[in-house]
PDB file of C-alpha atoms in Angstrom:
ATOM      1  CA  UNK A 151     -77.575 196.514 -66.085  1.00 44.00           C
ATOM      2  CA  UNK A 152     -73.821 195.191 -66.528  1.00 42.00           C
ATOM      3  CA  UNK A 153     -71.419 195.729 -63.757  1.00 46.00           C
ATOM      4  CA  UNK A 154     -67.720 194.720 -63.826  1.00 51.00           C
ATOM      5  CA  UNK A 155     -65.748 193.268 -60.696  1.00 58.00           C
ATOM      6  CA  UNK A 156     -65.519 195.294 -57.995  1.00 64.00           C
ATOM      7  CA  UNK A 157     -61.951 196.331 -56.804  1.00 83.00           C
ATOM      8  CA  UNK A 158     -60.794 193.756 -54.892  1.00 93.00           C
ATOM      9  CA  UNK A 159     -57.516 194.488 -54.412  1.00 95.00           C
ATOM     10  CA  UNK A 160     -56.050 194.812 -50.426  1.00 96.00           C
ATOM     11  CA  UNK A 161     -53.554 196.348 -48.275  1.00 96.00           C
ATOM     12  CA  UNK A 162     -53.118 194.909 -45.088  1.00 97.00           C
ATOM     13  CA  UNK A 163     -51.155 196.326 -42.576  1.00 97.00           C
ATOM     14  CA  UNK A 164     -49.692 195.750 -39.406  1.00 96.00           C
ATOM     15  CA  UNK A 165     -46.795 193.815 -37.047  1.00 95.00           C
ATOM     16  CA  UNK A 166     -46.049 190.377 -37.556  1.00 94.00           C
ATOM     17  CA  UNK A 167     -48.727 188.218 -35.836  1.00 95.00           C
ATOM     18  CA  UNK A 168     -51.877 190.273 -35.836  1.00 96.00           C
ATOM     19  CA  UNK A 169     -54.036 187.927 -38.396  1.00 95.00           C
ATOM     20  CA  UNK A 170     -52.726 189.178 -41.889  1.00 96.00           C
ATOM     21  CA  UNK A 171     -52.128 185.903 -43.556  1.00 95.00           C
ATOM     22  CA  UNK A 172     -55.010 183.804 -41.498  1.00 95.00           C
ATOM     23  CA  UNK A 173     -57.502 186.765 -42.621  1.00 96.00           C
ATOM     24  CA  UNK A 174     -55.797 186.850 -46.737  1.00 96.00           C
ATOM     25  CA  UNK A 175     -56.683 182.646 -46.684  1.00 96.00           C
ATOM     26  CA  UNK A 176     -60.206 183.705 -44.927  1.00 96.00           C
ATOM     27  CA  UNK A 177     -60.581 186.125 -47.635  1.00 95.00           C
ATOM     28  CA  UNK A 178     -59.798 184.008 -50.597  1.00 96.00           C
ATOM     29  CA  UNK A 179     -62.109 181.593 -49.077  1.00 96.00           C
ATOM     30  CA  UNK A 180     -64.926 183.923 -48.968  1.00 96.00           C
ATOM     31  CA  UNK A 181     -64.358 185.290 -52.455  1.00 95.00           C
ATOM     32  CA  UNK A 182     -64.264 182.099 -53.624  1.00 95.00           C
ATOM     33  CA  UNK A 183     -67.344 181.405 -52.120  1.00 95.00           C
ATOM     34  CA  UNK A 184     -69.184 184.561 -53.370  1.00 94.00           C
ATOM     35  CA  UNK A 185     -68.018 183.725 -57.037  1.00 93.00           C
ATOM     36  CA  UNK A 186     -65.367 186.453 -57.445  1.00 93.00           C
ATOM     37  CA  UNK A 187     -62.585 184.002 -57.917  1.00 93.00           C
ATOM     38  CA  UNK A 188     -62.215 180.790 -59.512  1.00 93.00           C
ATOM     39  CA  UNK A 189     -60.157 178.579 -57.452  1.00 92.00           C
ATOM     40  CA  UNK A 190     -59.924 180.205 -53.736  1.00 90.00           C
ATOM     41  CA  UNK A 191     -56.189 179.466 -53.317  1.00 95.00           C
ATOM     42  CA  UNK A 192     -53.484 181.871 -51.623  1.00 96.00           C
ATOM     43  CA  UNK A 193     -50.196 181.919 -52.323  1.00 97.00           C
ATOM     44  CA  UNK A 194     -48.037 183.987 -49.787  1.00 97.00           C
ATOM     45  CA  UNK A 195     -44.672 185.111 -51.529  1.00 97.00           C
ATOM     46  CA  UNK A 196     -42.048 187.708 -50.565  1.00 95.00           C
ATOM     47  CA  UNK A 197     -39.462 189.707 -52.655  1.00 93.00           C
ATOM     48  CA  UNK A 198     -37.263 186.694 -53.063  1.00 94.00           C
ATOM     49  CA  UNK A 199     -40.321 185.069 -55.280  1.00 95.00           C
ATOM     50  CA  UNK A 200     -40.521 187.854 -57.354  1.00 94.00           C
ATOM     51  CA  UNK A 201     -37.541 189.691 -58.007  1.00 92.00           C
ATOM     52  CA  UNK A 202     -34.006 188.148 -60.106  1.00 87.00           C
ATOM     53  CA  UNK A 203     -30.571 188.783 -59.267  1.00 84.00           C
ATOM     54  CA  UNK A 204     -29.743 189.652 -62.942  1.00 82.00           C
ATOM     55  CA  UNK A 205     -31.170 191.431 -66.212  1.00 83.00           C
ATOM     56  CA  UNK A 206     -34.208 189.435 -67.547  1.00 85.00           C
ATOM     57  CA  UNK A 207     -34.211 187.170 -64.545  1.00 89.00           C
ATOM     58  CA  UNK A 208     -37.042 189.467 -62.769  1.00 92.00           C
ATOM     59  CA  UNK A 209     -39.676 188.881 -65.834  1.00 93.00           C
ATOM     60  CA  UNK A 210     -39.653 184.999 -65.915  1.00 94.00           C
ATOM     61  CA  UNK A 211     -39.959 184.941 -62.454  1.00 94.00           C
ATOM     62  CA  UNK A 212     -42.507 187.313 -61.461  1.00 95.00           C
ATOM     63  CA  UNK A 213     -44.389 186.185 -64.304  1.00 95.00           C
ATOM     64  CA  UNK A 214     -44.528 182.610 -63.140  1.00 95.00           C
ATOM     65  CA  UNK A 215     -45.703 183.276 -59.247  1.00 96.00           C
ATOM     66  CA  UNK A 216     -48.821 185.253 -61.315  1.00 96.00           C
ATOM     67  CA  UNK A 217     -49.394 182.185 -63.299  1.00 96.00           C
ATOM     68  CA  UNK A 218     -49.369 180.081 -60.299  1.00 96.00           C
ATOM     69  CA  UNK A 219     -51.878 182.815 -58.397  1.00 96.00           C
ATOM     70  CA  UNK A 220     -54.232 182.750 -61.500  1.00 96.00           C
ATOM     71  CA  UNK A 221     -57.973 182.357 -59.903  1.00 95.00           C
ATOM     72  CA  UNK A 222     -56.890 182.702 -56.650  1.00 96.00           C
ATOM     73  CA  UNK A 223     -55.616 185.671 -54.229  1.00 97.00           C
ATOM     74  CA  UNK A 224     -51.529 186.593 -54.150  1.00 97.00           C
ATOM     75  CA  UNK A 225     -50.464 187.494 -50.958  1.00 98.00           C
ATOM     76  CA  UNK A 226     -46.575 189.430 -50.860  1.00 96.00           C
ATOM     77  CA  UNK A 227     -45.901 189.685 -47.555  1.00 96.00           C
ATOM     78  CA  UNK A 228     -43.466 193.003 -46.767  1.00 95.00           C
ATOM     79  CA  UNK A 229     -43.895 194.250 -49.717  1.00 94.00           C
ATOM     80  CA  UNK A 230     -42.241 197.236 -49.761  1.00 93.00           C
ATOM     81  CA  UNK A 231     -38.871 195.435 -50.071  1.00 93.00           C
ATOM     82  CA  UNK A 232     -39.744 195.125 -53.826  1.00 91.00           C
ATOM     83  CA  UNK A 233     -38.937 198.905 -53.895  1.00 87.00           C
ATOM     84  CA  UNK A 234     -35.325 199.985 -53.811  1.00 82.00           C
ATOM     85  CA  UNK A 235     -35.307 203.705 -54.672  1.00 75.00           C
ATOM     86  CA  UNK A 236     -31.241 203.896 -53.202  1.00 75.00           C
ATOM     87  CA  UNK A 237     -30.083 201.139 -55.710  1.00 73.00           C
ATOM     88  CA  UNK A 238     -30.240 201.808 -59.101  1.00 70.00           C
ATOM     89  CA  UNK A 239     -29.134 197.897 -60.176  1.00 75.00           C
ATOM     90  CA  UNK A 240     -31.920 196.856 -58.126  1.00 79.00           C
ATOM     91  CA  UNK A 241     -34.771 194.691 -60.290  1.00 86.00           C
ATOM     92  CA  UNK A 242     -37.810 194.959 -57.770  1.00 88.00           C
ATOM     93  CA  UNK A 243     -39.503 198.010 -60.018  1.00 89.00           C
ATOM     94  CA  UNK A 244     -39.656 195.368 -62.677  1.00 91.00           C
ATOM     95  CA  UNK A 245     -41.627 193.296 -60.748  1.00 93.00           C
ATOM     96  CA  UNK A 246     -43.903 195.960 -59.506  1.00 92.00           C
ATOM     97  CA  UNK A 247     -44.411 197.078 -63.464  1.00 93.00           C
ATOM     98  CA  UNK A 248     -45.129 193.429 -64.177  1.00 94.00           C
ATOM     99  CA  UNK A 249     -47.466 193.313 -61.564  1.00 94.00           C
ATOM    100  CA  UNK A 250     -49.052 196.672 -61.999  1.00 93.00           C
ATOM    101  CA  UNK A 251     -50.313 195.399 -65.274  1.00 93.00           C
ATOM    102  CA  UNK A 252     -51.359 192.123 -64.002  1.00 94.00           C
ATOM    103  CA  UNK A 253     -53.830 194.228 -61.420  1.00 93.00           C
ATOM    104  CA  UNK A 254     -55.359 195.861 -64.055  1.00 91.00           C
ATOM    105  CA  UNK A 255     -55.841 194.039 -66.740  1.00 92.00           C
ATOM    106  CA  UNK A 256     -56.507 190.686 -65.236  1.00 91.00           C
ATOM    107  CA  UNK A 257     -58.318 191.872 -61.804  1.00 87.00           C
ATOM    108  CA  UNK A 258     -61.179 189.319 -62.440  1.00 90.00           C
ATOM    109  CA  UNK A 259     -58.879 186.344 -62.403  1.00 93.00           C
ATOM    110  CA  UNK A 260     -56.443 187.618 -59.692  1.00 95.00           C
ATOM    111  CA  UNK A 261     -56.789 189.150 -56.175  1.00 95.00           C
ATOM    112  CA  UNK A 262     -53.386 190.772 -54.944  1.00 96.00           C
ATOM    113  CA  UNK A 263     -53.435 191.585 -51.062  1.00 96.00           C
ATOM    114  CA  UNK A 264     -49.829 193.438 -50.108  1.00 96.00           C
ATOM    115  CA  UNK A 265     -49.257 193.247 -46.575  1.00 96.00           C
ATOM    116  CA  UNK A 266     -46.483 194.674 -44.033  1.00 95.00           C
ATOM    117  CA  UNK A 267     -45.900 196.660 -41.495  1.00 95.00           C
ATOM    118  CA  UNK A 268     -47.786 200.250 -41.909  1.00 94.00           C
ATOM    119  CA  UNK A 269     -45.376 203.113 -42.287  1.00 94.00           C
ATOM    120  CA  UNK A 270     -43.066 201.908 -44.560  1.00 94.00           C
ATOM    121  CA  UNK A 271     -46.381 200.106 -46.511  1.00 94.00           C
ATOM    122  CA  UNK A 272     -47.040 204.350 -46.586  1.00 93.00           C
ATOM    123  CA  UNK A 273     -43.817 205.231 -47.623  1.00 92.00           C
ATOM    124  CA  UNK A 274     -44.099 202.291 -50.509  1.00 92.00           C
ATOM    125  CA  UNK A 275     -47.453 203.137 -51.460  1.00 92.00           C
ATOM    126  CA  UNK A 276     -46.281 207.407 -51.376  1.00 91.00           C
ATOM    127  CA  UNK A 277     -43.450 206.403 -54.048  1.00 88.00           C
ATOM    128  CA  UNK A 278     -45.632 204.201 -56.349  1.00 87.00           C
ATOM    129  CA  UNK A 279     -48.819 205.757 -56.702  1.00 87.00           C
ATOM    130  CA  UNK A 280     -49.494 203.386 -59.493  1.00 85.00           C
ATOM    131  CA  UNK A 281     -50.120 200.655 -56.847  1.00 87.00           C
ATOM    132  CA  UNK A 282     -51.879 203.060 -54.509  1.00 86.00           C
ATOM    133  CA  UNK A 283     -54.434 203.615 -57.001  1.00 87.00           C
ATOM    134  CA  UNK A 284     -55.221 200.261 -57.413  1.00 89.00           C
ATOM    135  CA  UNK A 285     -55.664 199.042 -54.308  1.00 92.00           C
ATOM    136  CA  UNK A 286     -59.539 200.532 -52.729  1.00 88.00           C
ATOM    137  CA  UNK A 287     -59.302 198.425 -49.993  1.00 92.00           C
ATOM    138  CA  UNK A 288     -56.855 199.466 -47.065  1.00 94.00           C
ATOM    139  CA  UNK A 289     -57.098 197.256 -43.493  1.00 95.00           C
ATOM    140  CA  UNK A 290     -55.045 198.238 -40.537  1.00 97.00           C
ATOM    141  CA  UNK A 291     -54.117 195.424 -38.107  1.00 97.00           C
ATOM    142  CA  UNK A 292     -53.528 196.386 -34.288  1.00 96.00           C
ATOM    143  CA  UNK A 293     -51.621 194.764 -32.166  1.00 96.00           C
ATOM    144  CA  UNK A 294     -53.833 192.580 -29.752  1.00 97.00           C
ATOM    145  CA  UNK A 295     -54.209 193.382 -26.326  1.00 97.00           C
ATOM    146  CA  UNK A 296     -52.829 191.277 -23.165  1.00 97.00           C
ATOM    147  CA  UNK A 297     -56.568 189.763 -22.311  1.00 97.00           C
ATOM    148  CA  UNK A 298     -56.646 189.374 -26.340  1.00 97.00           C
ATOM    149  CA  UNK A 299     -53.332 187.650 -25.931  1.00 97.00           C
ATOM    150  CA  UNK A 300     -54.655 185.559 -23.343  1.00 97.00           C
ATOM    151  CA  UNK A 301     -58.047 184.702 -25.153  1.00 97.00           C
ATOM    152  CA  UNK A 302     -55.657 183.256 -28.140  1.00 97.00           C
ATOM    153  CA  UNK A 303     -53.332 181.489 -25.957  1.00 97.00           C
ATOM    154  CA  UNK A 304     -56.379 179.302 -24.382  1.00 97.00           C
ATOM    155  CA  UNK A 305     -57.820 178.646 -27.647  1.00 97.00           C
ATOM    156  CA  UNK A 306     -54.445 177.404 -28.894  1.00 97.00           C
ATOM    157  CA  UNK A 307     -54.027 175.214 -25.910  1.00 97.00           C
ATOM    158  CA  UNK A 308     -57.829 173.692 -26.107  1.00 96.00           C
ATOM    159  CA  UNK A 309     -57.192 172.802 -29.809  1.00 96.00           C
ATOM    160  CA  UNK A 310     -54.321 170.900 -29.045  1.00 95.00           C
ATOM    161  CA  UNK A 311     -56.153 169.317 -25.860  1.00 95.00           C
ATOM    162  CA  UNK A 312     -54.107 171.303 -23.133  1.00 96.00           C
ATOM    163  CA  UNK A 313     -55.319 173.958 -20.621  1.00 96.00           C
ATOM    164  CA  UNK A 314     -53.776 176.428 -17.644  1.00 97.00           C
ATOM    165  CA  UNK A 315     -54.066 175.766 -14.198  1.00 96.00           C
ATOM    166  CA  UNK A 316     -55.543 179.145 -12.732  1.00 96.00           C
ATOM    167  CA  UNK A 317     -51.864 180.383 -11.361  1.00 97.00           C
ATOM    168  CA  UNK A 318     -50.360 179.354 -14.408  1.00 97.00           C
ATOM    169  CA  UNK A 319     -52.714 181.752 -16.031  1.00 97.00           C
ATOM    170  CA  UNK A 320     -51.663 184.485 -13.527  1.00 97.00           C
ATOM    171  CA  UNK A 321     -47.811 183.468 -14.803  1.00 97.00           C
ATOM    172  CA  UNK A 322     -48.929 183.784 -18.368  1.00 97.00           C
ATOM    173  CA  UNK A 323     -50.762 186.912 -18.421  1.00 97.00           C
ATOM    174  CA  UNK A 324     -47.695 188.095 -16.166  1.00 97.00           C
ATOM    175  CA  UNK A 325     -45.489 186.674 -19.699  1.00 97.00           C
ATOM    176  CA  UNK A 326     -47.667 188.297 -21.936  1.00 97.00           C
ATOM    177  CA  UNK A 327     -46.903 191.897 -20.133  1.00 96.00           C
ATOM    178  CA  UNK A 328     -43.089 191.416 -20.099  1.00 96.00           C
ATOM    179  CA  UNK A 329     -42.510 190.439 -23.590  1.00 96.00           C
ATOM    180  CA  UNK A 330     -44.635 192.652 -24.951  1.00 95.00           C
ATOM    181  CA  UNK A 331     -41.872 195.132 -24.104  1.00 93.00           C
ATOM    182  CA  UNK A 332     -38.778 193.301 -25.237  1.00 93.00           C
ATOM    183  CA  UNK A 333     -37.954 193.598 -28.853  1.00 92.00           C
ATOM    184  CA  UNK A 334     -39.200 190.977 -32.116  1.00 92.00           C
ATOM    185  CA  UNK A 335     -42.621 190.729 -30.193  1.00 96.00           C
ATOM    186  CA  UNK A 336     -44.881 188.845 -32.870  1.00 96.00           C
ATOM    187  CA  UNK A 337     -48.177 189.062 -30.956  1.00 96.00           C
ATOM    188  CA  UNK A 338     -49.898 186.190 -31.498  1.00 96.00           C
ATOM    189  CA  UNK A 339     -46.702 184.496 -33.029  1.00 95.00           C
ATOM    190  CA  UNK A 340     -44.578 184.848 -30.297  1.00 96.00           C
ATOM    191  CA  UNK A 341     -47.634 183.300 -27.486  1.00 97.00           C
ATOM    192  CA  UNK A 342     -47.714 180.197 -30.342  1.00 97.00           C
ATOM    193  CA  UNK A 343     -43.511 180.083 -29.731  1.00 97.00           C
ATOM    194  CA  UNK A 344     -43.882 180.401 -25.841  1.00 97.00           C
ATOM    195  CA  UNK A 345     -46.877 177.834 -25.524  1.00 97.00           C
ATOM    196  CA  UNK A 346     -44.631 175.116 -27.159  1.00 97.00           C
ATOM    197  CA  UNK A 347     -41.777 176.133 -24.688  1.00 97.00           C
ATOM    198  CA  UNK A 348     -44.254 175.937 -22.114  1.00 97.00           C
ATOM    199  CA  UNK A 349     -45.496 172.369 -23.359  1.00 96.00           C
ATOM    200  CA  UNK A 350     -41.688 171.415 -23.676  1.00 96.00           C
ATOM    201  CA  UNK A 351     -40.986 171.945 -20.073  1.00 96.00           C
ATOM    202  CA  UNK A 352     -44.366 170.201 -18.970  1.00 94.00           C
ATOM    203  CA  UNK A 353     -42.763 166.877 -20.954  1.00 93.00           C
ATOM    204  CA  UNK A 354     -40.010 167.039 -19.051  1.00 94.00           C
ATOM    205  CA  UNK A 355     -41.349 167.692 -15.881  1.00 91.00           C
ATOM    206  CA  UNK A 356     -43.513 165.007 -16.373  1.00 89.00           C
ATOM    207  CA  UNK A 357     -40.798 162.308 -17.360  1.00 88.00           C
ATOM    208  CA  UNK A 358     -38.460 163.444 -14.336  1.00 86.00           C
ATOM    209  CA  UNK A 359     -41.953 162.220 -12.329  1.00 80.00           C
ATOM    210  CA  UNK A 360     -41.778 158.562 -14.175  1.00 75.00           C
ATOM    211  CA  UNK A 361     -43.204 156.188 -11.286  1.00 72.00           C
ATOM    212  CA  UNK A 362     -46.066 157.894 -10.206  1.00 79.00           C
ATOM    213  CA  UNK A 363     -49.188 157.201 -10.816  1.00 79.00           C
ATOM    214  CA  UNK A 364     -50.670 160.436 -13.216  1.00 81.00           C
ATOM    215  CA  UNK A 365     -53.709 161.840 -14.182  1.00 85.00           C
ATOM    216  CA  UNK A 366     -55.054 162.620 -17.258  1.00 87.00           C
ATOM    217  CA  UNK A 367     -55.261 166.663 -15.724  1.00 88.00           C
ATOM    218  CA  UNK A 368     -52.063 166.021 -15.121  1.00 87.00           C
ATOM    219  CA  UNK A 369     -50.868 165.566 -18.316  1.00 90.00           C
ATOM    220  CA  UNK A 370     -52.997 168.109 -19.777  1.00 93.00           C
ATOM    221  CA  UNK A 371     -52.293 171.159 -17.166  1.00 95.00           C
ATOM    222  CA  UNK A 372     -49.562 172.943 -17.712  1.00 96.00           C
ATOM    223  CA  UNK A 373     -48.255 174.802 -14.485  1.00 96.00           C
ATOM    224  CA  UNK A 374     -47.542 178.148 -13.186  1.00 96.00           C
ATOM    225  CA  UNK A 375     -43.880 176.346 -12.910  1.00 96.00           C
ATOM    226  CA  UNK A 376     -43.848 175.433 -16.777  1.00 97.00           C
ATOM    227  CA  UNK A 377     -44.439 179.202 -17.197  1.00 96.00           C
ATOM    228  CA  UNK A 378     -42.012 180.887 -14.853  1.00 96.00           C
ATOM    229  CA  UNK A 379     -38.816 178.623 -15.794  1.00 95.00           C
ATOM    230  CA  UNK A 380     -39.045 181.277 -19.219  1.00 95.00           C
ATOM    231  CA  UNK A 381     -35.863 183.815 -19.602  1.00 93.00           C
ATOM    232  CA  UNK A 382     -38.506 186.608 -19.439  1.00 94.00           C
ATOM    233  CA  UNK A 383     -38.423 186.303 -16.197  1.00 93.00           C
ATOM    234  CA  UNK A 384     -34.656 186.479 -15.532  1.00 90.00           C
ATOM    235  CA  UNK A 385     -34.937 190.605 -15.208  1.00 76.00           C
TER     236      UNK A 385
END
């Protein structure tokens, strides 16, 4: 019995920070692993990457991200942009032909995951059918939940040898729930931003303290007081 490659071809959606591009390395990883690809590499790209500013500058350039993804997995992060159905001069259905042909006729060497945030990943997908017919594997990405939130935040912190005191947790879940309301949340982008903020404030808080005498819990705790100095909580 002879069977070809399975389509391997993904669509991941979701907000920024839920896992897309950790999971697309995971995943070339894995299919390197399992024999599917030859080298296991990603390489994350956007529009920019891809599409020219001028006739015959889209070709060369599309063409050589493709040759640099060969045996590995391509990963074009908001990918709708490459489709501009209002401007006619635009060059991004170039690179979507280019790329069309690439997923068909060379899906044993190549692994394309497009990623972005779900509706307009719909509306892209609605408008080139060619790509939606290509692609058999869709993933949605939710945003995480505060206690998820909260789970990442200590993991971060016990990789790089820090840890909250219990009523700097309380201040930090307390974080969580107010940005998660404000706009450009990132979910577990934005904790990674505030945790170095958070750090940055311990530093200082422990250099206006030079003279004593400190622990080493000391200088890994960060306090409820390194939490609550954040603008979130100006409102």
């Amino acid at each position: 019995i002879t069977s070809g490659s399975p389509g391997l071809h993904m669509s991941f959606t979701g907000s920024p920070g839920t896992g897309k591009t950790t999971v697309g390395l995971k995943m070339a990883d894995i299919l390197y692993q399992l024999g599917y690809i030859k080298k296991g590499h990603l390489l994350t790209v956007t529009r920019d990457d891809l599409v020219g500013q001028y006739i015959g500058h889209t070709a060369p350039k599309t063409k050589e991200v493709l040759k640099k993804a060969m045996g590995g997995v391509l990963f074009i992060d908001e990918a709708y942009y490459l489709y501009k159905p209002d401007n006619e001069r635009d060059y991004g259905s170039e690179a979507i032909e280019i790329l069309l042909q690439v997923m068909e006729n060379q899906r044993d060497e190549l692994v394309v995951i497009l990623a972005g945030y779900k509706e307009p990943m719909d509306k892209f997908y609605e408008s080139n059918p060619g790509l939606s017919s290509r692609i058999a594997n869709h993933i949605d990405f939710p945003d995480y939940s505060t206690d998820e939130l909260l789970k990442i935040s200590k993991l971060m912190l016990e990789d790089q040898q820090y840890q909250l005191t219990p009523d700097a947790e309380v201040a930090f879940r307390e974080y969580i729930e107010r940005r998660r309301q404000k706009p450009l949340f990132a979910n577990a982008r934005s904790i990674k931003n505030a945790l170095d903020r958070a750090r940055m404030r311990q530093a200082n808080r422990i250099f206006d303290s030079r003279g004593q005498v400190l622990t080493k819990k000391e200088l890994v705790n960060l306090e409820a007081q390194d939490i609550l100095q954040s603008t979130v909580f100006n409102d």
